[in-house]
Amino acid sequence: MNIKKINKPKQGHRRFVFLSFIFLLFVGSANLEAQNRKITLSLEKVSLRQLFNAIEKQTDYKFLYRDLILDDLKDLSVNVEGKEISTVLDQVLPGKNLQYKIQGTEINIIRKATVSTGNSITVKGNVEDESGQALIGVSVLQKGSTKNGSVTDMDGSFSITVPSGTEITLSYIGYLPENIVAKEGKLIKVKLTEDVKKLDEVVVIGYGTVQRKSVVGAVDQIDSRKIEDRPVSNLAQALQGVSANLTIQQRSMNPNDNQLNINIRGVSTMNNNDPLIVIDGLVTSLGSFNQLNPSDVENVSVLKDAGSSAIYGSRSANGVILVTTKKGKMNSRPVVHMNSLVGIQSPNVLYKPVAGYENAILKNIAANNTGNTLPYSPAQIQDLQKNGANSKWFLDEILQNALQQNYNLSISGGGQNSSYMVSAGYVNQRSNFVSGNNPSYGMERYNFRTNLVNTLGLFKLTTIMSYNRNESNSPNADTGNLMADGGRIPNYYYYKQKAANGHYLINEVLSQFTPLGSLEAAGSNKYDTDYLNGSMNAEMKITKGLTAKAMIGIDLNANHRATRSLQIPYYASEEATTPAIFQNIGGKTSDWNQKEYTINTQFLLDYDRTFNGSHHVSGLLGVSNESYSRYSNEIWMNYVDANLGIPTSETALAGNIGGKTTPMNTTLSDIESMFGRVSYSYKDKYYGEVSFRYDGSSKFAANNRWGFFPSLSAGWRISGESFMDSYRTNVGDLKFRGSYGILGNQNIDDYNFLTTYQNYDNQYSFNGTTVSGTGFTLGNPIITWEQSANFNIGLDATFFNNKFYGSFDYFNKVTSGILLSPVNPSVLGTAAGIENSGEMQNRGWELTIGYRARTGDFSHNISFNLADSKNKVLAFTGNELIHSGDSKSDIIRVGAPFASYFGYKTDGYFKSYADIQNSALPVGLDATQLAPGDVKYVDINKDGVIDNKDRQILGNAFPRFTFGATYELNWKGFDLNVLIQGVGERTMFLRGELIEPFHANYSYTMYQHQLDFWTPTNTDARWPRLALSGSTSDVNNYGYSSQTQLLNAAYIRLKNIAIGYTIPKRITSRFGVQKLHISANAQNLLTLSPLTFYDPESTEFLNNMGGPKGVGANSGRSYPTLKYIGFGLDLEF
Amino acid sequence: MKQKIRKYYIGLVSVILILLTACNDLNQVPTGQFTDDTYWYSTDKASYVLNMAYSQMMGDNYFFANEALSDNLFVTRTSDEKLISSGIANATTGRFANEWSDCYGGIRTCNTFLENVDRVPAMDVTLKARMKAEARFIRASLFFRLTNWYGAVPLFSKNLTATESKVIGRTSHAEVLNFVRTELDSAVLALPASYTKADIGRVTSGAATALKARTYLYENDWANVVVETQKIIDSKTYSLFPDYAGLFSIANENNSEVILDMEYVPTLRTWSEYFDYSPPSAGRRVNQQSPTQELVDNYMTLNGDSIQQAGSGYNEANPYVNRDPRLAVTVLFDGGIFKVQVTVPKPGIVDSVIHIKPGSKTVDEYKTGTGNNSMSGYYMKKYYDPTFTGSYSSGLNLILIRYADILLMYAEAKNELGVMDQTVWDQTIKLIRQRAGFTDVNATDFKATWTQSELRKIIRNERRSELALEGTRIFDIRRWKTAETVLNTYPHGAKYGEATIDNGYIRLDKRSFNPNRDYLFAVPQAQKDLDPNLGQNPGY
């Protein structure tokens, strides 16, 4: 057994290290006796390295000095004849603080054990960062020693006893190390400078960690500083804009359905494009990700290329997001950290209706334009104008400012053998919808977490247990309908939602219900989730460098939803005494329960060793199982008790009264995997890595179940070469890296390989009794994994002594065998089973730069990222598929980006009747039915008519040139944080009332942004001339998917700005407070975009960005963008 | 040392074994659905596939949308039917694609049933024969729907493979009709004339004969129309239900007049189109379509004269009195009665008088272009079911072929053959008019002076009045080739418009019908792109 256990002792291992050391000395000297050889040397002013070379030439011995950096000082002179090697080494090594041991023909040079030699002195000092904050836990080490060290305490103070004149190294992760010379008596004050590139930062990668400088894949790590203290309600919001090509689009800001699309490097499959989420080593889901308390997160790693993600082969084709939660530190006193953020979220509806009388005039203009009777008489218009002050837009009546509160408390610390981090968090985000008699809408989340690390000899046990509860109360109405109904009402004073006596009113426009009635009295949906995430991770050191790890984790979601639907009377007028109609007749209640859990078990062997100080070898071999189960049931009841919602004698269980009862609805799936990785690096100059994963999925038939996913990566730190010495000294670090690998994707529904028969109750009926019907779904037994070949090449560079860094990546991904339901002719009569038939390419690049500067008392930290990705469909069964809905079409076409907007190009507006006569018109349209100011389409194929053959690709919903920038400024105790984020190129397809005035007789008002319409005197207008719905002009202008509905949704947004002040410690420490930081922050304060009437950040992509129907069209129904302004308080003691 | 390593290996292997056995298996089959291996084992399960075919035979959406294609209704909102009736539909219009794929979807279900039902062990032979005939009837009806709309269509009687589906060509209209008729012939032989209890509502031999009669009617093959309708009349299985209004109520479902219908059950299997057809005071959502003045004008006065005839008793100032009783059953006009659900003072259904005339100060009042109300000043009424639940979910059956239709077909064919006489009249139109509530002999009795062409007009108008809002009108005006006239003009609403335009009758959006194109639907563009052998109908 080899016991060279001397390098990198860890705290808590000290006794073991010490014992090993004694043992080593014993073994070492025993060998020494046995293996002595005599040498003759005559050397003047040589370095140690040259001396060793000389000895090696004369003998069979070989010097090994791993982990040591020998100085190159030519300060040795040796003159011996026929002396033993030991004599020479004894003579020169002590001066270098080194010693040796001989084993066989190897001479290991190691650091000398710290034994105080004579005049030791005690050095005291304290360490702070550039803003003057004390740095806790900074490692203080005697240079050349691995044993004689200390760490800074809560005040940043340290004390160390070293030989006089020796150097002391202060190092701290994320900061550039600093050396000081030990001098007695004086209190040394050290300021550490942050290392922008953080070469020694530990980066979390799949099943392990690696130092930043050794990273050869495209990995981005976001640390807690970017996540903490942001007034966000979930982690995804905090990640927006901070990493290149990590595109996060908010589908709704509604606290009750906070939908976000997370995407890494664009759309690469036509199925689910969600990245794989791994929390503390446990594969889980996006849902669980959003349940996390952002304050508990230590860091988030984004694995973008094959090199880094192939170890997760199975589902890593869309990238991987690794979340690591905070752990306590060994040997540190308890630190209590409290933080609170309280603010107001105000709804920011960007479109506004025109005044009531203006609306009536505009409607008259539209009617006049299309030859219809004028709907409003002059008297009516005058009446509207006279009473205009009394009108209130319905949308303003249903929206309000809402309070958001975030509170967190954590205690962390550790003893010799264990550490702990215990936290609790509470978020309360109120909805911006008014709620009247209903309980207030919004969501609350409680987070509890205990992360424990225990070590016992060779064992290390990490136990993570987190419990989160989410409670939400949402309107018993669809957000889209509430927004649409509220927004479509013209500003007429006589339209009211509620009479003075509290009666809810209908009118001929909203004749079923009003949004205010629905919000205030229609009941609500209560939704709660209990989420438990727990894991136990045991590590055992088997032998030097070899660790065995076993882990079992469970991810459990228990969801429950209870819906109460209440009957509301509506009255036809303010005076009416009997209701005209009722909403939710009978009232109804439903209960839905679902339990889903994933059990994840892993076993790994991890090997990590450095040989000869230059050859670093690490490897990993593992097996894992992920087993997912879901059970759900639902019960509906009608005619329940009006107050409690409990059954009464009239109550009917759904089943014979409408609604449904479902018995246990079960889904089970399973993935079994083997995986491994071998990496090698030489002198931090050359890096190579191979990894693989072999996965079996229950989603495929037995013969096609297993997929093999290998990857290869390599890196070259060119600045480490000797010919780059001067570059390294004068410029900085430079590293090239590249990777290639095959990744997999199986994110499809279960059981697709089987032809299945689904039973539907109440499908038909005979003689008043319903009967079941059976439908079928064709399966395809030969389906297997989608494969994504992924090439990445990158460059990392630092300049000006690491003050400036830059990183660039280019990637090319080709996904083949995309699982698609082939587009077959309808005569087949059913959808054919999915098959591995699609192929897509996705190419792009990422640029990240950062700069850190210090001018006087000001320190600035700037980082910026810019990225692009562009996809192209390479193969597709049937070559193209057009999907149309309302007046929007999108197309999947070989050679074009996935799901591109498809339709007619426009060529401005008809200038004259002659222009109409001479132009191609949409098929069936008659020139006499159109007029100047109507939309003119481009006859692409010049066949004299505008028809299907003229349709072109118009744009794409996926954002290009996404960017984010952060700026941090510190001045004395003050700090400023700014996050700017945006999109350089994107087209948005918007349909409905925000585009078309008086949309299809659904909307009754025009909006202010529509006022720039064509008139004979305003011919370069933004919008065509006004026309009544249903008129030929209206069909011509808005009835087709065309450029009329296409908008430029590029934007730049001040996403977050925070100003804070840390109360000087000399004041706070009097109250036992280590840190007191107050701040004011704001989100979404300012947006610049060519699109001014709708939030450019809202997305048309549906859930997970996949599927032939993955892209919808905005119709102006989304929850408004929220502006947040609030205050924060951070307290630490 | 060796031993230690062995220990590790044993530990490792056992951990791996635990990992791989502890959880779900890699072999997962669905728990809530059957697979091909487990399905075809019982008569019940086989019958569920047949039930699915019934549900695909026709849809309530098409039932009402077909009427919107005709001159009986005006469509308010953007819809495929609006595009088609405005003449601006093209090969990508959704309706063309949907009708095509829905029909072939139903055909797949029928074929799947026919190809697999023999796998069911120990199935009753008689039952199996009947069920096969039901499936073949439904399949024939779907091909008939297809060929009516598209002319030549792909014809096959076994499930296609994906490869076959991409190359199949179209079979001529005549051949498709031939197939339909042959299939119906065998269905007539294998199906019972009637059912009892739980099976009432299944297709009968009478339904097969009636559908066959319709295949001749749409071809103007009068002799064969007479042959087939005569069979039904002679069978005496069917008779006119005494109450015209009652025909369309839940209480009288499956009555003696019904030959083929779509069956529904309150709250469980429902349709809810009236959510978008009813007047505002009845709690509807929007107004999607409403009857035209042209339909209203088709109804005679009580003495059997058309409203244009002198002495008809028609009074334009009070237009809805003294009219064919079927008008008030079919159309809701100003002052008409609509049964509305109320909860105050106690839950129930009450007769509500609906005021539409401008100035009547109700939510139902007609307003020019501002409101969400009927743009024609009329609302649909036939098939409105006041017992609906929730959002107009109705369990009322929708009749596809009824005996009155057979009598009208018979009368029309006899007249076209030049053999219309009092006997035929008394057997057909007279019965229908008497049942409608006409008592004046001028309205019920045959006049020997009528010429064939006068009779043609009378029979056609009778057909329109009797069957309005039942989805047949569009096929009638297509076979009469009058579509190019009646669908090529402005439809109108009630006399609430400007006096200077069309005598004050609301002028609605112009319709357009191109006789060189619009007698057939377009082959859906996407289908044509996938299967180059389909070709296209003229004009698209």
GROMACS .gro file of N, CA, C and O in nm, chain A residues 363 373 375 508 511-512 582 601 603 627-629 670 698 705 755-758 763-767 772 774 824-826 828 924-925 948 1000-1002 1004 1030 1035, chain B residues 12 19 23-24 26-27 33-36 39-40 48 51 77 87-88 92 108 165-166 197-198 200 263 265 269 275 284-285 343 367-370 372 498 509 527:
model
  312
  363LYS      N    1  -6.499   5.454  -3.516
  363LYS     CA    2  -6.586   5.348  -3.566
  363LYS      C    3  -6.671   5.400  -3.681
  363LYS      O    4  -6.694   5.331  -3.781
  373THR      N    5  -7.357   5.163  -4.261
  373THR     CA    6  -7.430   5.267  -4.190
  373THR      C    7  -7.344   5.316  -4.073
  373THR      O    8  -7.280   5.237  -4.006
  375PRO      N    9  -7.258   5.393  -3.720
  375PRO     CA   10  -7.319   5.343  -3.596
  375PRO      C   11  -7.351   5.452  -3.494
  375PRO      O   12  -7.439   5.432  -3.412
  508GLU      N   13  -7.431   4.483  -2.372
  508GLU     CA   14  -7.443   4.402  -2.494
  508GLU      C   15  -7.307   4.356  -2.546
  508GLU      O   16  -7.299   4.269  -2.630
  511SER      N   17  -7.180   4.015  -2.242
  511SER     CA   18  -7.316   3.977  -2.206
  511SER      C   19  -7.323   3.851  -2.122
  511SER      O   20  -7.429   3.810  -2.080
  512GLN      N   21  -7.208   3.785  -2.098
  512GLN     CA   22  -7.210   3.664  -2.017
  512GLN      C   23  -7.165   3.692  -1.876
  512GLN      O   24  -7.218   3.642  -1.780
  582PHE      N   25  -7.694   3.434  -1.501
  582PHE     CA   26  -7.603   3.387  -1.398
  582PHE      C   27  -7.477   3.331  -1.461
  582PHE      O   28  -7.481   3.270  -1.567
  601THR      N   29  -3.082   0.675  -0.787
  601THR     CA   30  -2.973   0.609  -0.714
  601THR      C   31  -2.850   0.610  -0.802
  601THR      O   32  -2.859   0.593  -0.923
  603PHE      N   33  -2.413   0.512  -0.810
  603PHE     CA   34  -2.292   0.462  -0.747
  603PHE      C   35  -2.175   0.501  -0.836
  603PHE      O   36  -2.179   0.477  -0.957
  627SER      N   37  -3.599   0.663  -1.158
  627SER     CA   38  -3.726   0.597  -1.170
  627SER      C   39  -3.834   0.699  -1.137
  627SER      O   40  -3.833   0.760  -1.032
  628TYR      N   41  -3.923   0.718  -1.232
  628TYR     CA   42  -4.024   0.824  -1.218
  628TYR      C   43  -4.163   0.762  -1.211
  628TYR      O   44  -4.197   0.673  -1.288
  629SER      N   45  -4.242   0.809  -1.117
  629SER     CA   46  -4.380   0.758  -1.103
  629SER      C   47  -4.473   0.875  -1.081
  629SER      O   48  -4.438   0.972  -1.015
  670ASP      N   49  -3.856   0.484  -1.648
  670ASP     CA   50  -3.732   0.441  -1.586
  670ASP      C   51  -3.615   0.461  -1.682
  670ASP      O   52  -3.629   0.441  -1.801
  698SER      N   53  -3.710   0.336  -2.061
  698SER     CA   54  -3.835   0.260  -2.075
  698SER      C   55  -3.926   0.318  -2.182
  698SER      O   56  -4.030   0.263  -2.211
  705ARG      N   57  -3.363   0.026  -2.692
  705ARG     CA   58  -3.371   0.100  -2.569
  705ARG      C   59  -3.240   0.167  -2.531
  705ARG      O   60  -3.239   0.269  -2.467
  755THR      N   61  -4.878   0.045  -3.007
  755THR     CA   62  -5.007   0.091  -3.053
  755THR      C   63  -5.102   0.077  -2.935
  755THR      O   64  -5.112  -0.028  -2.875
  756THR      N   65  -5.165   0.187  -2.900
  756THR     CA   66  -5.249   0.182  -2.780
  756THR      C   67  -5.393   0.216  -2.814
  756THR      O   68  -5.421   0.286  -2.911
  757TYR      N   69  -5.483   0.165  -2.732
  757TYR     CA   70  -5.627   0.190  -2.746
  757TYR      C   71  -5.671   0.267  -2.624
  757TYR      O   72  -5.649   0.222  -2.512
  758GLN      N   73  -5.729   0.381  -2.646
  758GLN     CA   74  -5.775   0.462  -2.534
  758GLN      C   75  -5.926   0.459  -2.526
  758GLN      O   76  -5.995   0.477  -2.626
  763GLN      N   77  -6.877   0.868  -2.520
  763GLN     CA   78  -6.835   0.905  -2.653
  763GLN      C   79  -6.951   0.911  -2.752
  763GLN      O   80  -6.952   0.990  -2.843
  764TYR      N   81  -7.048   0.826  -2.730
  764TYR     CA   82  -7.168   0.831  -2.813
  764TYR      C   83  -7.282   0.786  -2.723
  764TYR      O   84  -7.261   0.755  -2.604
  765SER      N   85  -7.403   0.786  -2.778
  765SER     CA   86  -7.514   0.741  -2.695
  765SER      C   87  -7.620   0.676  -2.781
  765SER      O   88  -7.635   0.708  -2.899
  766PHE      N   89  -7.688   0.581  -2.723
  766PHE     CA   90  -7.802   0.518  -2.788
  766PHE      C   91  -7.919   0.527  -2.691
  766PHE      O   92  -7.905   0.493  -2.573
  767ASN      N   93  -8.029   0.577  -2.741
  767ASN     CA   94  -8.152   0.582  -2.663
  767ASN      C   95  -8.132   0.647  -2.525
  767ASN      O   96  -8.177   0.595  -2.424
  772SER      N   97  -6.926   0.402  -2.420
  772SER     CA   98  -6.784   0.433  -2.436
  772SER      C   99  -6.744   0.423  -2.582
  772SER      O  100  -6.807   0.351  -2.660
  774THR      N  101  -6.373   0.385  -2.825
  774THR     CA  102  -6.230   0.359  -2.815
  774THR      C  103  -6.159   0.420  -2.934
  774THR      O  104  -6.199   0.399  -3.049
  824ASN      N  105  -4.838   1.258  -4.245
  824ASN     CA  106  -4.892   1.170  -4.347
  824ASN      C  107  -5.021   1.228  -4.399
  824ASN      O  108  -5.087   1.305  -4.331
  825PRO      N  109  -5.058   1.190  -4.520
  825PRO     CA  110  -5.186   1.240  -4.571
  825PRO      C  111  -5.301   1.201  -4.479
  825PRO      O  112  -5.297   1.097  -4.414
  826SER      N  113  -5.403   1.284  -4.477
  826SER     CA  114  -5.519   1.256  -4.391
  826SER      C  115  -5.589   1.126  -4.427
  826SER      O  116  -5.659   1.070  -4.345
  828LEU      N  117  -5.480   0.854  -4.442
  828LEU     CA  118  -5.435   0.748  -4.352
  828LEU      C  119  -5.535   0.735  -4.237
  828LEU      O  120  -5.551   0.629  -4.180
  924GLY      N  121  -6.015   3.555  -5.509
  924GLY     CA  122  -6.155   3.575  -5.474
  924GLY      C  123  -6.191   3.719  -5.446
  924GLY      O  124  -6.308   3.755  -5.447
  925LEU      N  125  -6.091   3.803  -5.416
  925LEU     CA  126  -6.122   3.941  -5.384
  925LEU      C  127  -6.141   4.022  -5.513
  925LEU      O  128  -6.072   4.001  -5.611
  948ASN      N  129  -5.180   3.089  -5.222
  948ASN     CA  130  -5.086   3.009  -5.141
  948ASN      C  131  -4.944   3.010  -5.192
  948ASN      O  132  -4.850   3.003  -5.116
 1000ALA      N  133  -6.248   4.153  -3.544
 1000ALA     CA  134  -6.346   4.048  -3.574
 1000ALA      C  135  -6.473   4.057  -3.490
 1000ALA      O  136  -6.532   3.955  -3.455
 1001ASN      N  137  -6.514   4.177  -3.459
 1001ASN     CA  138  -6.631   4.196  -3.373
 1001ASN      C  139  -6.615   4.137  -3.234
 1001ASN      O  140  -6.712   4.111  -3.164
 1002TYR      N  141  -6.492   4.109  -3.195
 1002TYR     CA  142  -6.468   4.067  -3.058
 1002TYR      C  143  -6.426   4.188  -2.975
 1002TYR      O  144  -6.451   4.195  -2.857
 1004TYR      N  145  -6.413   4.606  -2.921
 1004TYR     CA  146  -6.498   4.720  -2.952
 1004TYR      C  147  -6.426   4.852  -2.940
 1004TYR      O  148  -6.485   4.956  -2.950
 1030GLY      N  149  -6.540   4.224  -4.091
 1030GLY     CA  150  -6.627   4.150  -4.182
 1030GLY      C  151  -6.628   4.208  -4.322
 1030GLY      O  152  -6.669   4.143  -4.416
 1035VAL      N  153  -6.092   4.181  -4.429
 1035VAL     CA  154  -6.039   4.048  -4.460
 1035VAL      C  155  -5.906   4.062  -4.533
 1035VAL      O  156  -5.808   3.994  -4.502
 1145LEU      N  157  -1.947  -0.358  -0.436
 1145LEU     CA  158  -1.983  -0.282  -0.555
 1145LEU      C  159  -2.095  -0.351  -0.632
 1145LEU      O  160  -2.197  -0.291  -0.668
 1152LEU      N  161  -2.931  -0.107  -0.695
 1152LEU     CA  162  -2.970   0.009  -0.773
 1152LEU      C  163  -3.063  -0.029  -0.886
 1152LEU      O  164  -3.161   0.037  -0.914
 1156CYS      N  165  -3.611  -0.003  -0.828
 1156CYS     CA  166  -3.712   0.093  -0.874
 1156CYS      C  167  -3.794   0.039  -0.990
 1156CYS      O  168  -3.802  -0.080  -1.010
 1157ASN      N  169  -3.854   0.131  -1.064
 1157ASN     CA  170  -3.936   0.088  -1.177
 1157ASN      C  171  -3.852   0.008  -1.275
 1157ASN      O  172  -3.733   0.031  -1.291
 1159LEU      N  173  -3.747  -0.135  -1.656
 1159LEU     CA  174  -3.734  -0.073  -1.789
 1159LEU      C  175  -3.849  -0.113  -1.881
 1159LEU      O  176  -3.874  -0.049  -1.981
 1160ASN      N  177  -3.914  -0.222  -1.846
 1160ASN     CA  178  -4.026  -0.266  -1.930
 1160ASN      C  179  -4.155  -0.209  -1.876
 1160ASN      O  180  -4.210  -0.259  -1.779
 1166GLN      N  181  -5.447   0.228  -2.052
 1166GLN     CA  182  -5.492   0.205  -2.189
 1166GLN      C  183  -5.447   0.067  -2.235
 1166GLN      O  184  -5.355   0.009  -2.179
 1167PHE      N  185  -5.514   0.018  -2.338
 1167PHE     CA  186  -5.482  -0.115  -2.388
 1167PHE      C  187  -5.380  -0.106  -2.500
 1167PHE      O  188  -5.364  -0.002  -2.562
 1168THR      N  189  -5.315  -0.217  -2.526
 1168THR     CA  190  -5.226  -0.222  -2.642
 1168THR      C  191  -5.287  -0.319  -2.742
 1168THR      O  192  -5.385  -0.389  -2.712
 1169ASP      N  193  -5.228  -0.321  -2.859
 1169ASP     CA  194  -5.281  -0.407  -2.965
 1169ASP      C  195  -5.288  -0.553  -2.919
 1169ASP      O  196  -5.374  -0.628  -2.962
 1172TYR      N  197  -5.615  -0.578  -2.663
 1172TYR     CA  198  -5.744  -0.515  -2.684
 1172TYR      C  199  -5.857  -0.606  -2.736
 1172TYR      O  200  -5.964  -0.612  -2.678
 1173TRP      N  201  -5.828  -0.675  -2.844
 1173TRP     CA  202  -5.939  -0.741  -2.915
 1173TRP      C  203  -5.978  -0.873  -2.850
 1173TRP      O  204  -5.967  -0.979  -2.910
 1181TYR      N  205  -6.691  -0.081  -2.859
 1181TYR     CA  206  -6.648   0.056  -2.831
 1181TYR      C  207  -6.585   0.121  -2.954
 1181TYR      O  208  -6.598   0.241  -2.974
 1184ASN      N  209  -6.868   0.224  -3.159
 1184ASN     CA  210  -6.927   0.345  -3.101
 1184ASN      C  211  -6.848   0.469  -3.143
 1184ASN      O  212  -6.905   0.575  -3.170
 1210ARG      N  213  -6.907   3.653  -3.774
 1210ARG     CA  214  -6.765   3.660  -3.741
 1210ARG      C  215  -6.678   3.586  -3.841
 1210ARG      O  216  -6.725   3.498  -3.911
 1220GLY      N  217  -6.649   3.397  -5.098
 1220GLY     CA  218  -6.577   3.365  -5.222
 1220GLY      C  219  -6.428   3.381  -5.212
 1220GLY      O  220  -6.358   3.383  -5.313
 1221ILE      N  221  -6.376   3.394  -5.090
 1221ILE     CA  222  -6.232   3.415  -5.080
 1221ILE      C  223  -6.162   3.298  -5.013
 1221ILE      O  224  -6.050   3.309  -4.966
 1225THR      N  225  -5.612   2.643  -4.878
 1225THR     CA  226  -5.562   2.627  -4.741
 1225THR      C  227  -5.670   2.655  -4.638
 1225THR      O  228  -5.644   2.648  -4.519
 1241ARG      N  229  -6.116   0.533  -4.108
 1241ARG     CA  230  -6.012   0.449  -4.044
 1241ARG      C  231  -6.072   0.369  -3.929
 1241ARG      O  232  -6.041   0.251  -3.912
 1298SER      N  233  -5.071   0.580  -4.853
 1298SER     CA  234  -5.144   0.706  -4.838
 1298SER      C  235  -5.078   0.820  -4.914
 1298SER      O  236  -5.142   0.920  -4.943
 1299LYS      N  237  -4.950   0.803  -4.947
 1299LYS     CA  238  -4.879   0.913  -5.014
 1299LYS      C  239  -4.888   0.906  -5.166
 1299LYS      O  240  -4.837   0.996  -5.234
 1330LYS      N  241  -8.499  -0.086  -2.698
 1330LYS     CA  242  -8.430  -0.041  -2.578
 1330LYS      C  243  -8.293   0.020  -2.604
 1330LYS      O  244  -8.279   0.117  -2.677
 1331ALA      N  245  -8.191  -0.042  -2.545
 1331ALA     CA  246  -8.058   0.019  -2.544
 1331ALA      C  247  -7.999   0.040  -2.682
 1331ALA      O  248  -7.906   0.117  -2.698
 1333ILE      N  249  -8.170   0.148  -2.950
 1333ILE     CA  250  -8.240   0.248  -3.031
 1333ILE      C  251  -8.144   0.362  -3.061
 1333ILE      O  252  -8.076   0.412  -2.971
 1396GLU      N  253  -7.700   1.108  -3.179
 1396GLU     CA  254  -7.763   1.096  -3.047
 1396GLU      C  255  -7.678   1.162  -2.938
 1396GLU      O  256  -7.555   1.147  -2.935
 1398VAL      N  257  -7.686   1.299  -2.500
 1398VAL     CA  258  -7.747   1.279  -2.368
 1398VAL      C  259  -7.715   1.402  -2.283
 1398VAL      O  260  -7.599   1.444  -2.280
 1402ARG      N  261  -7.309   1.367  -2.307
 1402ARG     CA  262  -7.261   1.383  -2.445
 1402ARG      C  263  -7.345   1.494  -2.503
 1402ARG      O  264  -7.465   1.477  -2.526
 1408PHE      N  265  -7.463   2.843  -2.766
 1408PHE     CA  266  -7.388   2.940  -2.686
 1408PHE      C  267  -7.358   3.064  -2.771
 1408PHE      O  268  -7.350   3.175  -2.720
 1417ARG      N  269  -7.595   3.418  -2.374
 1417ARG     CA  270  -7.504   3.359  -2.474
 1417ARG      C  271  -7.365   3.428  -2.472
 1417ARG      O  272  -7.346   3.529  -2.404
 1418ARG      N  273  -7.273   3.374  -2.549
 1418ARG     CA  274  -7.138   3.429  -2.552
 1418ARG      C  275  -7.128   3.538  -2.657
 1418ARG      O  276  -7.113   3.655  -2.623
 1476THR      N  277  -8.359   3.155  -1.229
 1476THR     CA  278  -8.347   3.096  -1.096
 1476THR      C  279  -8.434   3.172  -0.997
 1476THR      O  280  -8.450   3.128  -0.885
 1500LYS      N  281  -7.843   4.677  -3.278
 1500LYS     CA  282  -7.765   4.801  -3.286
 1500LYS      C  283  -7.672   4.792  -3.404
 1500LYS      O  284  -7.609   4.690  -3.426
 1501THR      N  285  -7.662   4.903  -3.475
 1501THR     CA  286  -7.580   4.901  -3.596
 1501THR      C  287  -7.433   4.883  -3.563
 1501THR      O  288  -7.371   4.973  -3.507
 1502GLY      N  289  -7.386   4.770  -3.594
 1502GLY     CA  290  -7.240   4.751  -3.592
 1502GLY      C  291  -7.169   4.774  -3.461
 1502GLY      O  292  -7.048   4.760  -3.454
 1503THR      N  293  -7.235   4.808  -3.353
 1503THR     CA  294  -7.161   4.834  -3.229
 1503THR      C  295  -7.158   4.714  -3.137
 1503THR      O  296  -7.058   4.683  -3.078
 1505ASN      N  297  -7.274   4.318  -2.988
 1505ASN     CA  298  -7.232   4.182  -3.007
 1505ASN      C  299  -7.354   4.102  -3.046
 1505ASN      O  300  -7.359   3.982  -3.031
 1631GLU      N  301  -8.117   5.147  -4.311
 1631GLU     CA  302  -8.147   5.277  -4.368
 1631GLU      C  303  -8.247   5.262  -4.480
 1631GLU      O  304  -8.231   5.177  -4.569
 1642ASP      N  305  -7.304   4.171  -4.550
 1642ASP     CA  306  -7.186   4.154  -4.637
 1642ASP      C  307  -7.219   4.067  -4.759
 1642ASP      O  308  -7.281   3.962  -4.748
 1660GLN      N  309  -5.276   1.833  -4.834
 1660GLN     CA  310  -5.292   1.695  -4.881
 1660GLN      C  311  -5.232   1.680  -5.020
 1660GLN      O  312  -5.166   1.581  -5.052
   0.00000   0.00000   0.00000
